[in-house]
């Protein structure tokens, strides 16, 4: 049975530490991580700051290198970079079996990270690793679930799945629309901007795991 753990880690013990310190309003949300040749390349969303200020701070941050802006949206921008240091926690999770980082958000000097383990043993090994390397963190929640994580095959987070499903049920995607973004946000009891971000990132995940990986069918005569 899967085991889910939610951690809070100080930014100084994780990635983009100096950038988050220099820009207290900055919000960084990891979208996904690619692992190649023992290097970890994160794709992450940046919001709530001037992008020139972020790029200037990131260029002097020893934990990342080769950051590149990939796309801009109304409320956030997508970046890609390479982690170079102070990320032992996430490196361990991606290079050892039984651990997958589902969500990671950095803001106000801390990172909130959600990791799925394939069982108790991988979690115990992870804890032994972090304790042995003096990686400070606070375990916020630890729980099991027997229900499959809806939308996981498309790399959707639970919040993204909930937002997309609620918007669909309320007719937000109908033509003409049967409801508004504000109404969907009220139904979910979240801010309009938060809903907009979840829908955008949900669409991004769906496209990345469907259209981008599925070859076009041959056109029939």
PDB file of C-alpha atoms in Angstrom:
ATOM      1  CA  UNK A   1       0.000   0.000   0.000  1.00  0.00           C
ATOM      2  CA  UNK A   2       1.290   3.472  -0.849  1.00  0.00           C
ATOM      3  CA  UNK A   3       2.442   5.735   1.934  1.00  0.00           C
ATOM      4  CA  UNK A   4       2.144   9.499   1.550  1.00  0.00           C
ATOM      5  CA  UNK A   5       4.357  11.912   3.474  1.00  0.00           C
ATOM      6  CA  UNK A   6       4.148  15.695   3.563  1.00  0.00           C
ATOM      7  CA  UNK A   7       7.292  17.534   4.669  1.00  0.00           C
ATOM      8  CA  UNK A   8       8.284  21.119   5.372  1.00  0.00           C
ATOM      9  CA  UNK A   9      11.945  21.915   4.678  1.00  0.00           C
ATOM     10  CA  UNK A  10      13.788  25.203   5.145  1.00  0.00           C
ATOM     11  CA  UNK A  11      14.808  26.713   1.830  1.00  0.00           C
ATOM     12  CA  UNK A  12      18.410  26.913   3.043  1.00  0.00           C
ATOM     13  CA  UNK A  13      18.413  23.107   3.159  1.00  0.00           C
ATOM     14  CA  UNK A  14      16.914  22.715  -0.285  1.00  0.00           C
ATOM     15  CA  UNK A  15      16.856  24.260  -3.771  1.00  0.00           C
ATOM     16  CA  UNK A  16      16.772  27.944  -4.776  1.00  0.00           C
ATOM     17  CA  UNK A  17      17.667  28.885  -1.227  1.00  0.00           C
ATOM     18  CA  UNK A  18      19.329  32.248  -1.880  1.00  0.00           C
ATOM     19  CA  UNK A  19      16.731  33.156  -4.525  1.00  0.00           C
ATOM     20  CA  UNK A  20      13.832  32.591  -2.128  1.00  0.00           C
ATOM     21  CA  UNK A  21      15.689  34.579   0.535  1.00  0.00           C
ATOM     22  CA  UNK A  22      16.280  37.557  -1.787  1.00  0.00           C
ATOM     23  CA  UNK A  23      12.693  37.519  -3.096  1.00  0.00           C
ATOM     24  CA  UNK A  24      10.333  36.954  -0.136  1.00  0.00           C
ATOM     25  CA  UNK A  25       7.193  37.159  -2.315  1.00  0.00           C
ATOM     26  CA  UNK A  26       8.465  34.567  -4.801  1.00  0.00           C
ATOM     27  CA  UNK A  27       6.415  31.373  -5.269  1.00  0.00           C
ATOM     28  CA  UNK A  28       8.078  28.379  -6.941  1.00  0.00           C
ATOM     29  CA  UNK A  29       6.098  25.231  -7.714  1.00  0.00           C
ATOM     30  CA  UNK A  30       7.840  22.204  -9.188  1.00  0.00           C
ATOM     31  CA  UNK A  31       5.917  20.811 -12.145  1.00  0.00           C
ATOM     32  CA  UNK A  32       8.012  17.703 -12.796  1.00  0.00           C
ATOM     33  CA  UNK A  33      11.610  16.492 -12.687  1.00  0.00           C
ATOM     34  CA  UNK A  34      13.583  14.778 -15.440  1.00  0.00           C
ATOM     35  CA  UNK A  35      16.571  12.629 -14.460  1.00  0.00           C
ATOM     36  CA  UNK A  36      19.361  12.112 -17.021  1.00  0.00           C
ATOM     37  CA  UNK A  37      23.039  11.224 -16.597  1.00  0.00           C
ATOM     38  CA  UNK A  38      22.760  11.583 -12.804  1.00  0.00           C
ATOM     39  CA  UNK A  39      21.558  15.170 -13.223  1.00  0.00           C
ATOM     40  CA  UNK A  40      18.135  16.346 -12.148  1.00  0.00           C
ATOM     41  CA  UNK A  41      16.397  18.856 -14.381  1.00  0.00           C
ATOM     42  CA  UNK A  42      13.342  20.407 -12.734  1.00  0.00           C
ATOM     43  CA  UNK A  43      10.532  22.121 -14.582  1.00  0.00           C
ATOM     44  CA  UNK A  44       8.955  24.674 -12.288  1.00  0.00           C
ATOM     45  CA  UNK A  45       6.480  27.554 -12.220  1.00  0.00           C
ATOM     46  CA  UNK A  46       7.493  30.999 -10.994  1.00  0.00           C
ATOM     47  CA  UNK A  47       4.945  33.582  -9.867  1.00  0.00           C
ATOM     48  CA  UNK A  48       4.387  36.656  -7.691  1.00  0.00           C
ATOM     49  CA  UNK A  49       7.665  38.373  -8.684  1.00  0.00           C
ATOM     50  CA  UNK A  50       9.250  40.365 -11.480  1.00  0.00           C
ATOM     51  CA  UNK A  51      10.847  37.815 -13.802  1.00  0.00           C
ATOM     52  CA  UNK A  52      13.954  39.909 -14.385  1.00  0.00           C
ATOM     53  CA  UNK A  53      14.496  39.995 -10.624  1.00  0.00           C
ATOM     54  CA  UNK A  54      13.991  36.241 -10.404  1.00  0.00           C
ATOM     55  CA  UNK A  55      16.403  35.498 -13.239  1.00  0.00           C
ATOM     56  CA  UNK A  56      19.020  37.807 -11.744  1.00  0.00           C
ATOM     57  CA  UNK A  57      18.741  36.108  -8.350  1.00  0.00           C
ATOM     58  CA  UNK A  58      18.705  32.607  -9.863  1.00  0.00           C
ATOM     59  CA  UNK A  59      21.844  33.320 -11.884  1.00  0.00           C
ATOM     60  CA  UNK A  60      23.705  33.855  -8.598  1.00  0.00           C
ATOM     61  CA  UNK A  61      22.086  30.929  -6.768  1.00  0.00           C
ATOM     62  CA  UNK A  62      24.573  28.060  -6.225  1.00  0.00           C
ATOM     63  CA  UNK A  63      21.826  25.411  -6.148  1.00  0.00           C
ATOM     64  CA  UNK A  64      20.719  25.829  -9.785  1.00  0.00           C
ATOM     65  CA  UNK A  65      22.337  26.353 -13.163  1.00  0.00           C
ATOM     66  CA  UNK A  66      21.311  26.896 -16.766  1.00  0.00           C
ATOM     67  CA  UNK A  67      17.840  28.179 -15.911  1.00  0.00           C
ATOM     68  CA  UNK A  68      15.735  28.893 -18.971  1.00  0.00           C
ATOM     69  CA  UNK A  69      12.278  30.375 -19.354  1.00  0.00           C
ATOM     70  CA  UNK A  70      10.104  28.103 -21.499  1.00  0.00           C
ATOM     71  CA  UNK A  71       6.698  29.751 -21.501  1.00  0.00           C
ATOM     72  CA  UNK A  72       4.706  32.637 -20.049  1.00  0.00           C
ATOM     73  CA  UNK A  73       1.123  32.639 -18.846  1.00  0.00           C
ATOM     74  CA  UNK A  74      -1.066  35.245 -17.230  1.00  0.00           C
ATOM     75  CA  UNK A  75      -0.208  34.352 -13.634  1.00  0.00           C
ATOM     76  CA  UNK A  76       3.031  32.328 -13.856  1.00  0.00           C
ATOM     77  CA  UNK A  77       5.992  31.401 -16.055  1.00  0.00           C
ATOM     78  CA  UNK A  78       7.459  27.959 -16.701  1.00  0.00           C
ATOM     79  CA  UNK A  79      11.206  27.447 -16.280  1.00  0.00           C
ATOM     80  CA  UNK A  80      13.692  24.621 -16.658  1.00  0.00           C
ATOM     81  CA  UNK A  81      17.011  24.390 -14.817  1.00  0.00           C
ATOM     82  CA  UNK A  82      19.581  21.960 -13.453  1.00  0.00           C
ATOM     83  CA  UNK A  83      20.012  21.316  -9.753  1.00  0.00           C
ATOM     84  CA  UNK A  84      23.626  21.551  -8.661  1.00  0.00           C
ATOM     85  CA  UNK A  85      23.570  21.350  -4.876  1.00  0.00           C
ATOM     86  CA  UNK A  86      21.643  21.373  -1.563  1.00  0.00           C
ATOM     87  CA  UNK A  87      19.045  19.003  -2.966  1.00  0.00           C
ATOM     88  CA  UNK A  88      20.087  15.731  -1.329  1.00  0.00           C
ATOM     89  CA  UNK A  89      16.488  15.025  -0.349  1.00  0.00           C
ATOM     90  CA  UNK A  90      15.061  15.153  -3.841  1.00  0.00           C
ATOM     91  CA  UNK A  91      18.108  13.465  -5.386  1.00  0.00           C
ATOM     92  CA  UNK A  92      17.625  10.540  -3.039  1.00  0.00           C
ATOM     93  CA  UNK A  93      13.924  10.325  -3.851  1.00  0.00           C
ATOM     94  CA  UNK A  94      14.593  10.149  -7.586  1.00  0.00           C
ATOM     95  CA  UNK A  95      17.622   7.853  -7.520  1.00  0.00           C
ATOM     96  CA  UNK A  96      16.333   5.247  -5.071  1.00  0.00           C
ATOM     97  CA  UNK A  97      13.362   2.988  -5.688  1.00  0.00           C
ATOM     98  CA  UNK A  98      10.028   3.469  -4.028  1.00  0.00           C
ATOM     99  CA  UNK A  99       9.871   7.270  -3.751  1.00  0.00           C
ATOM    100  CA  UNK A 100       8.186   9.805  -6.027  1.00  0.00           C
ATOM    101  CA  UNK A 101       7.826  13.524  -5.377  1.00  0.00           C
ATOM    102  CA  UNK A 102       4.244  14.530  -6.177  1.00  0.00           C
ATOM    103  CA  UNK A 103       4.256  18.200  -5.209  1.00  0.00           C
ATOM    104  CA  UNK A 104       6.833  20.763  -4.104  1.00  0.00           C
ATOM    105  CA  UNK A 105       6.221  24.442  -3.407  1.00  0.00           C
ATOM    106  CA  UNK A 106       8.771  26.974  -2.209  1.00  0.00           C
ATOM    107  CA  UNK A 107       7.676  30.244  -0.633  1.00  0.00           C
ATOM    108  CA  UNK A 108       8.623  32.467   2.286  1.00  0.00           C
ATOM    109  CA  UNK A 109      11.818  30.618   3.151  1.00  0.00           C
ATOM    110  CA  UNK A 110      10.342  27.105   3.234  1.00  0.00           C
ATOM    111  CA  UNK A 111       9.507  24.236   0.882  1.00  0.00           C
ATOM    112  CA  UNK A 112       6.390  22.098   1.292  1.00  0.00           C
ATOM    113  CA  UNK A 113       6.944  18.718  -0.338  1.00  0.00           C
ATOM    114  CA  UNK A 114       4.648  15.730  -0.808  1.00  0.00           C
ATOM    115  CA  UNK A 115       6.262  12.354  -1.516  1.00  0.00           C
ATOM    116  CA  UNK A 116       4.648   8.999  -2.301  1.00  0.00           C
ATOM    117  CA  UNK A 117       6.474   5.895  -1.082  1.00  0.00           C
ATOM    118  CA  UNK A 118       5.731   2.377  -2.271  1.00  0.00           C
ATOM    119  CA  UNK A 119       5.544   1.182   1.326  1.00  0.00           C
ATOM    120  CA  UNK A 120       6.843   1.587   4.848  1.00  0.00           C
ATOM    121  CA  UNK A 121      10.327   0.256   4.099  1.00  0.00           C
ATOM    122  CA  UNK A 122      11.163   2.917   1.469  1.00  0.00           C
ATOM    123  CA  UNK A 123       9.921   5.599   3.871  1.00  0.00           C
ATOM    124  CA  UNK A 124      12.086   4.245   6.697  1.00  0.00           C
ATOM    125  CA  UNK A 125      15.094   4.175   4.361  1.00  0.00           C
ATOM    126  CA  UNK A 126      14.383   7.758   3.314  1.00  0.00           C
ATOM    127  CA  UNK A 127      14.161   8.868   6.938  1.00  0.00           C
ATOM    128  CA  UNK A 128      17.405   7.071   7.749  1.00  0.00           C
ATOM    129  CA  UNK A 129      19.082   8.840   4.841  1.00  0.00           C
ATOM    130  CA  UNK A 130      17.893  12.329   5.832  1.00  0.00           C
ATOM    131  CA  UNK A 131      18.796  11.772   9.498  1.00  0.00           C
ATOM    132  CA  UNK A 132      22.245  10.521   8.538  1.00  0.00           C
ATOM    133  CA  UNK A 133      22.910  13.576   6.361  1.00  0.00           C
ATOM    134  CA  UNK A 134      21.582  16.107   8.903  1.00  0.00           C
ATOM    135  CA  UNK A 135      18.804  17.239   6.562  1.00  0.00           C
ATOM    136  CA  UNK A 136      16.416  19.200   8.756  1.00  0.00           C
ATOM    137  CA  UNK A 137      12.704  18.874   8.022  1.00  0.00           C
ATOM    138  CA  UNK A 138       9.352  18.657   9.755  1.00  0.00           C
ATOM    139  CA  UNK A 139       7.016  15.792   8.947  1.00  0.00           C
ATOM    140  CA  UNK A 140       3.574  17.398   8.631  1.00  0.00           C
ATOM    141  CA  UNK A 141       1.505  14.345   7.702  1.00  0.00           C
ATOM    142  CA  UNK A 142       2.018  10.628   7.108  1.00  0.00           C
ATOM    143  CA  UNK A 143      -0.856   8.517   5.857  1.00  0.00           C
ATOM    144  CA  UNK A 144      -1.764   5.473   3.818  1.00  0.00           C
ATOM    145  CA  UNK A 145      -4.417   5.162   1.164  1.00  0.00           C
ATOM    146  CA  UNK A 146      -6.023   2.167  -0.468  1.00  0.00           C
ATOM    147  CA  UNK A 147      -7.674   4.331  -3.120  1.00  0.00           C
ATOM    148  CA  UNK A 148      -5.681   4.852  -6.312  1.00  0.00           C
ATOM    149  CA  UNK A 149      -4.622   8.455  -6.860  1.00  0.00           C
ATOM    150  CA  UNK A 150      -7.069   9.672  -9.473  1.00  0.00           C
ATOM    151  CA  UNK A 151      -5.420  11.104 -12.541  1.00  0.00           C
ATOM    152  CA  UNK A 152      -1.959   9.794 -11.666  1.00  0.00           C
ATOM    153  CA  UNK A 153      -1.500   8.186 -15.072  1.00  0.00           C
ATOM    154  CA  UNK A 154      -1.591  11.699 -16.540  1.00  0.00           C
ATOM    155  CA  UNK A 155       0.651  13.179 -13.828  1.00  0.00           C
ATOM    156  CA  UNK A 156      -2.193  15.251 -12.372  1.00  0.00           C
ATOM    157  CA  UNK A 157      -2.025  16.275  -8.746  1.00  0.00           C
ATOM    158  CA  UNK A 158      -5.101  15.662  -6.622  1.00  0.00           C
ATOM    159  CA  UNK A 159      -5.853  19.404  -6.538  1.00  0.00           C
ATOM    160  CA  UNK A 160      -5.514  19.702 -10.309  1.00  0.00           C
ATOM    161  CA  UNK A 161      -7.819  16.727 -10.838  1.00  0.00           C
ATOM    162  CA  UNK A 162     -10.390  18.173  -8.435  1.00  0.00           C
ATOM    163  CA  UNK A 163     -10.275  21.571 -10.152  1.00  0.00           C
ATOM    164  CA  UNK A 164     -10.635  20.131 -13.663  1.00  0.00           C
ATOM    165  CA  UNK A 165     -13.397  17.736 -12.656  1.00  0.00           C
ATOM    166  CA  UNK A 166     -15.388  20.397 -10.764  1.00  0.00           C
ATOM    167  CA  UNK A 167     -15.062  22.871 -13.628  1.00  0.00           C
ATOM    168  CA  UNK A 168     -16.236  20.195 -16.080  1.00  0.00           C
ATOM    169  CA  UNK A 169     -19.199  19.170 -13.903  1.00  0.00           C
ATOM    170  CA  UNK A 170     -20.277  22.809 -13.527  1.00  0.00           C
ATOM    171  CA  UNK A 171     -20.151  23.374 -17.295  1.00  0.00           C
ATOM    172  CA  UNK A 172     -17.134  25.676 -17.398  1.00  0.00           C
ATOM    173  CA  UNK A 173     -15.815  23.940 -20.510  1.00  0.00           C
ATOM    174  CA  UNK A 174     -19.139  23.981 -22.358  1.00  0.00           C
ATOM    175  CA  UNK A 175     -19.739  26.286 -25.321  1.00  0.00           C
ATOM    176  CA  UNK A 176     -21.241  28.633 -24.343  1.00  0.00           C
ATOM    177  CA  UNK A 177     -20.001  28.359 -20.778  1.00  0.00           C
ATOM    178  CA  UNK A 178     -22.572  27.492 -18.161  1.00  0.00           C
ATOM    179  CA  UNK A 179     -20.621  28.950 -15.253  1.00  0.00           C
ATOM    180  CA  UNK A 180     -17.756  31.316 -14.462  1.00  0.00           C
ATOM    181  CA  UNK A 181     -14.264  30.893 -13.064  1.00  0.00           C
ATOM    182  CA  UNK A 182     -15.366  32.770  -9.951  1.00  0.00           C
ATOM    183  CA  UNK A 183     -18.255  30.340  -9.408  1.00  0.00           C
ATOM    184  CA  UNK A 184     -15.991  27.300  -9.713  1.00  0.00           C
ATOM    185  CA  UNK A 185     -13.478  28.885  -7.331  1.00  0.00           C
ATOM    186  CA  UNK A 186     -16.274  29.540  -4.833  1.00  0.00           C
ATOM    187  CA  UNK A 187     -17.399  25.912  -5.106  1.00  0.00           C
ATOM    188  CA  UNK A 188     -13.859  24.767  -4.297  1.00  0.00           C
ATOM    189  CA  UNK A 189     -13.432  27.465  -1.638  1.00  0.00           C
ATOM    190  CA  UNK A 190     -10.207  28.761  -3.167  1.00  0.00           C
ATOM    191  CA  UNK A 191      -9.089  32.041  -4.729  1.00  0.00           C
ATOM    192  CA  UNK A 192      -9.785  32.698  -8.402  1.00  0.00           C
ATOM    193  CA  UNK A 193      -6.050  32.909  -9.138  1.00  0.00           C
ATOM    194  CA  UNK A 194      -5.404  29.567  -7.417  1.00  0.00           C
ATOM    195  CA  UNK A 195      -8.091  27.931  -9.548  1.00  0.00           C
ATOM    196  CA  UNK A 196      -6.682  29.494 -12.709  1.00  0.00           C
ATOM    197  CA  UNK A 197      -3.231  28.093 -11.891  1.00  0.00           C
ATOM    198  CA  UNK A 198      -4.586  24.613 -11.145  1.00  0.00           C
ATOM    199  CA  UNK A 199      -6.545  24.505 -14.399  1.00  0.00           C
ATOM    200  CA  UNK A 200      -3.566  25.724 -16.413  1.00  0.00           C
ATOM    201  CA  UNK A 201      -1.165  23.259 -14.838  1.00  0.00           C
ATOM    202  CA  UNK A 202      -3.727  20.487 -15.167  1.00  0.00           C
ATOM    203  CA  UNK A 203      -4.069  21.208 -18.880  1.00  0.00           C
ATOM    204  CA  UNK A 204      -0.274  21.245 -19.154  1.00  0.00           C
ATOM    205  CA  UNK A 205      -0.022  17.818 -17.510  1.00  0.00           C
ATOM    206  CA  UNK A 206      -2.786  16.341 -19.674  1.00  0.00           C
ATOM    207  CA  UNK A 207      -1.191  17.585 -22.888  1.00  0.00           C
ATOM    208  CA  UNK A 208       2.299  16.451 -21.816  1.00  0.00           C
ATOM    209  CA  UNK A 209       1.030  12.957 -21.040  1.00  0.00           C
ATOM    210  CA  UNK A 210      -1.416  12.505 -23.929  1.00  0.00           C
ATOM    211  CA  UNK A 211      -0.930  14.580 -27.071  1.00  0.00           C
ATOM    212  CA  UNK A 212       2.832  14.944 -26.591  1.00  0.00           C
ATOM    213  CA  UNK A 213       3.390  11.208 -26.127  1.00  0.00           C
ATOM    214  CA  UNK A 214       0.743   9.779 -28.440  1.00  0.00           C
ATOM    215  CA  UNK A 215       1.471   9.681 -32.188  1.00  0.00           C
ATOM    216  CA  UNK A 216      -1.147  11.138 -34.483  1.00  0.00           C
ATOM    217  CA  UNK A 217      -3.439   8.555 -36.007  1.00  0.00           C
ATOM    218  CA  UNK A 218      -3.104   8.111 -39.725  1.00  0.00           C
ATOM    219  CA  UNK A 219      -5.732  10.016 -41.613  1.00  0.00           C
ATOM    220  CA  UNK A 220      -8.263   7.714 -43.172  1.00  0.00           C
ATOM    221  CA  UNK A 221      -9.206   8.171 -46.782  1.00  0.00           C
TER     222      UNK A 221
END
